[in-house]
XYZ file of C-alpha atoms in Angstrom:
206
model
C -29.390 32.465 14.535
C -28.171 31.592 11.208
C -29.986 33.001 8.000
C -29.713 31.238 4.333
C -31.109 32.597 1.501
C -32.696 30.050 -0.436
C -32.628 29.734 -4.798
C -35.930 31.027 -4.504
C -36.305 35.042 -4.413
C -38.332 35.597 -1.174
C -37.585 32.225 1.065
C -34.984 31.697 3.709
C -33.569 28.795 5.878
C -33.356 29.883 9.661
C -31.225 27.687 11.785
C -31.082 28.931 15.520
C -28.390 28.040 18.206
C -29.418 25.444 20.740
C -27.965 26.173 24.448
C -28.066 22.400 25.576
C -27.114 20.437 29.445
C -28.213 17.403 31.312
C -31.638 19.028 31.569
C -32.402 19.660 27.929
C -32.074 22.623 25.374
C -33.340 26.114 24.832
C -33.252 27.628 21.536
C -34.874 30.825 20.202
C -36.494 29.397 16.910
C -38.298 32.697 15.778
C -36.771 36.376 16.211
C -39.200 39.257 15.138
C -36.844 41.293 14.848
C -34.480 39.858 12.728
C -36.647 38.212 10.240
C -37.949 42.090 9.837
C -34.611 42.927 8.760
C -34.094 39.926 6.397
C -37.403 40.520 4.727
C -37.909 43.910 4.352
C -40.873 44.326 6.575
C -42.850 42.953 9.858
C -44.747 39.913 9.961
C -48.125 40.452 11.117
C -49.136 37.525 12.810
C -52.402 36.746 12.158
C -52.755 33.011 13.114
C -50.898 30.314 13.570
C -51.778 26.668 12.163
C -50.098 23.273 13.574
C -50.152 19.569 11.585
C -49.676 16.524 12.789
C -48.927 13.820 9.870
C -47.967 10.299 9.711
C -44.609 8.524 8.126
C -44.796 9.116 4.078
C -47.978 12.153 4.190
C -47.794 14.976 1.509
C -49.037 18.722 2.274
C -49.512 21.177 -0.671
C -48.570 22.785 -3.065
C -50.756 25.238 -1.240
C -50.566 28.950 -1.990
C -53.281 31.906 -1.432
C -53.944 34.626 -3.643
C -52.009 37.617 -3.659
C -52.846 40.395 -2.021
C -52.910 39.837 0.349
C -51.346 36.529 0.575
C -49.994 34.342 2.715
C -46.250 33.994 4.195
C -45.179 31.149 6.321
C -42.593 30.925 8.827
C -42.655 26.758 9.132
C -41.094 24.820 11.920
C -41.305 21.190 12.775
C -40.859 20.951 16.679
C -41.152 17.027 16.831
C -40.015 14.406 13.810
C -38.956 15.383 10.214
C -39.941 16.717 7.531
C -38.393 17.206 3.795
C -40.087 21.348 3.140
C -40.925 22.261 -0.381
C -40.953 26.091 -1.386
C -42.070 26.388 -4.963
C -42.155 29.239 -7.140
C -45.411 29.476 -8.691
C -44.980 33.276 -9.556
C -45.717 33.499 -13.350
C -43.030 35.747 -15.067
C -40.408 35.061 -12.006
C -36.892 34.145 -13.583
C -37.330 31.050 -11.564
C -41.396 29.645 -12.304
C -42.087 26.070 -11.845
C -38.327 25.742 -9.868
C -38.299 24.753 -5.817
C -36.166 23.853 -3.477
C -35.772 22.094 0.212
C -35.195 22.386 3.510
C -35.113 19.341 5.685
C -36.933 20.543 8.917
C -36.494 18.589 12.384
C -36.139 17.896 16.129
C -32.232 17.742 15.927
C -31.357 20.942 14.104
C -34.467 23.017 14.562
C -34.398 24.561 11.399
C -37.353 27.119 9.923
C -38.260 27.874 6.097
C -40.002 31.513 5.738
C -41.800 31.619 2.488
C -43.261 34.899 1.273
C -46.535 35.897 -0.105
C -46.772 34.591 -3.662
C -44.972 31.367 -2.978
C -46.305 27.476 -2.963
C -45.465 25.480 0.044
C -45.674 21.582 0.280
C -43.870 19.223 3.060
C -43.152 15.346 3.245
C -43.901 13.705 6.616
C -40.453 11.646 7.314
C -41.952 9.982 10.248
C -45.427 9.003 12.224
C -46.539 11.968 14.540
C -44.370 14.807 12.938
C -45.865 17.940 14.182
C -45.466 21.224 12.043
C -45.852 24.654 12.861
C -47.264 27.737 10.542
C -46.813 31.652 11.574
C -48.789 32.875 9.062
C -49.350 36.474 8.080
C -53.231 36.317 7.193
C -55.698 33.842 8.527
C -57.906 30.971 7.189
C -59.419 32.307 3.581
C -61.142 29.414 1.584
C -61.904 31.440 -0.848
C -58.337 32.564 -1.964
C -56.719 29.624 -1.349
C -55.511 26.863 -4.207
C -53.286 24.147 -4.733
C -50.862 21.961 -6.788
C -50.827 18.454 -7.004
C -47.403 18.144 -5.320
C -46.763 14.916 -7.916
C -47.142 16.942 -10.776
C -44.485 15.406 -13.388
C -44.040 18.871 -14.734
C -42.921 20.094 -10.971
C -41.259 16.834 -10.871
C -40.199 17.296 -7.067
C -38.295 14.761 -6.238
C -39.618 13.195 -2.934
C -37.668 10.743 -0.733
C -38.337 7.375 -0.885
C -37.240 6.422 2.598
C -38.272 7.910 6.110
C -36.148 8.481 8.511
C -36.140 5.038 10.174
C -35.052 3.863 6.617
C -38.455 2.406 5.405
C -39.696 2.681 2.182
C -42.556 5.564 2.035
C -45.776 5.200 0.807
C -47.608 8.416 -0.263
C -50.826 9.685 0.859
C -52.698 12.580 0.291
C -55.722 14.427 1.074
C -58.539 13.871 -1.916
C -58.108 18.174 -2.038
C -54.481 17.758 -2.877
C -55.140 14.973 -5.155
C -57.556 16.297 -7.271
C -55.534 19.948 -7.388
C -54.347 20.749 -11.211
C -50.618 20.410 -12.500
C -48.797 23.890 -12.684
C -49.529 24.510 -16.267
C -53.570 23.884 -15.671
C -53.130 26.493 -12.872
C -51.494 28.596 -15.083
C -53.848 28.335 -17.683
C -56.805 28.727 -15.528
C -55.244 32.006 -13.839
C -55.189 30.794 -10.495
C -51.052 31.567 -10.476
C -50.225 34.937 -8.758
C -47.952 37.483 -11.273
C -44.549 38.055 -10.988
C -44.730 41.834 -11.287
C -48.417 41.799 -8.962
C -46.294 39.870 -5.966
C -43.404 42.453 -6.372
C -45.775 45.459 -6.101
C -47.373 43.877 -2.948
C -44.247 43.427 -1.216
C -42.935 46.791 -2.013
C -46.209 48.202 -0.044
C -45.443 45.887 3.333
C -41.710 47.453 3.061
C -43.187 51.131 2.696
C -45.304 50.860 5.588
């Protein structure tokens, strides 16, 4: 399995080899062991979320409260999606920047995103299925959001699907009525910089 580091401190790009014949493919898409090494620490797998979303759907910017968090390890088994991992850590040399992964059935690629981090997808076709390791389960509560069109974010989401028609957006009414990044800020619902660090240095001591 290939790792990549992505321009955001504390998200990676997995790609795994796919063993392929006449009878289909095999490929090991998620290696405990490694992605211990890679991140410091073990994931503690406390649930695991799928999604199902039509041609031109937006997810997120979702992000939970930190501690104690929650990191992703995102896959998209069937269809496409373009993955958005934003940094929404205030005081991180890199607040308000993201970047992509595109995530699909041909190269089987997986983000990991780590506690303290936004997350956000475009659907790139009807029926693409995502999956979500996550490290803590369902918390209401401690869980926010971005509105992913936020001009300030000013993510730039494809126009086109991946049958070459023009997308048209939809979100949930959650997502849509979420703040911009500097109302989040403003209204303290942003994790700190220096609070994420100090969390992550705990999971490594364990």
């Amino acid at each position: 399995m290939k790792v990549r580091p992505l321009s955001i401190d504390g998200a990676w790009e997995f790609t795994p080899v796919q063993h392929g014949d006449a009878r289909g493919l095999f490929a090991e898409v998620f290696k405990g062991d490694l992605l211990s090494e890679v991140i410091g620490h073990r994931l503690d797998l406390a649930q695991v979320n799928l999604s199902v979303s039509a041609a031109g759907v937006l997810r997120g910017v979702h992000f939970a409260d930190v501690p104690p968090g929650q990191a992703k390890y995102v896959t998209c088994p069937s269809g496409a999606i373009l993955d958005v991992i934003v940094d929404i850590r205030v005081g991180s040399p890199t607040f308000g920047q993201y970047d992509t992964v595109l995530l699909d059935d041909v190269d089987r690629r997986a983000v990991y995103l780590s506690e303290g981090l936004g997350h956000a997808f475009c659907s790139l076709a009807d029926g693409s299925t995502v999956t979500y390791l996550c490290s803590t389960g369902y918390n209401p509560s401690g869980e926010h959001g971005i509105n992913p069109l936020d001009p300030e974010l000013g993510i730039e989401w494809p126009t086109q699907g991946r049958d070459g028609r023009p997308l048209t957006y939809e979100l949930s009414p959650k997502d849509t009525a979420a703040p911009g990044l500097s109302e989040a800020r403003e209204s303290g619902l942003l994790p700190q910089h220096g609070d994420v660090a100090a969390f992550l240095r705990g999971l490594a001591e364990e």
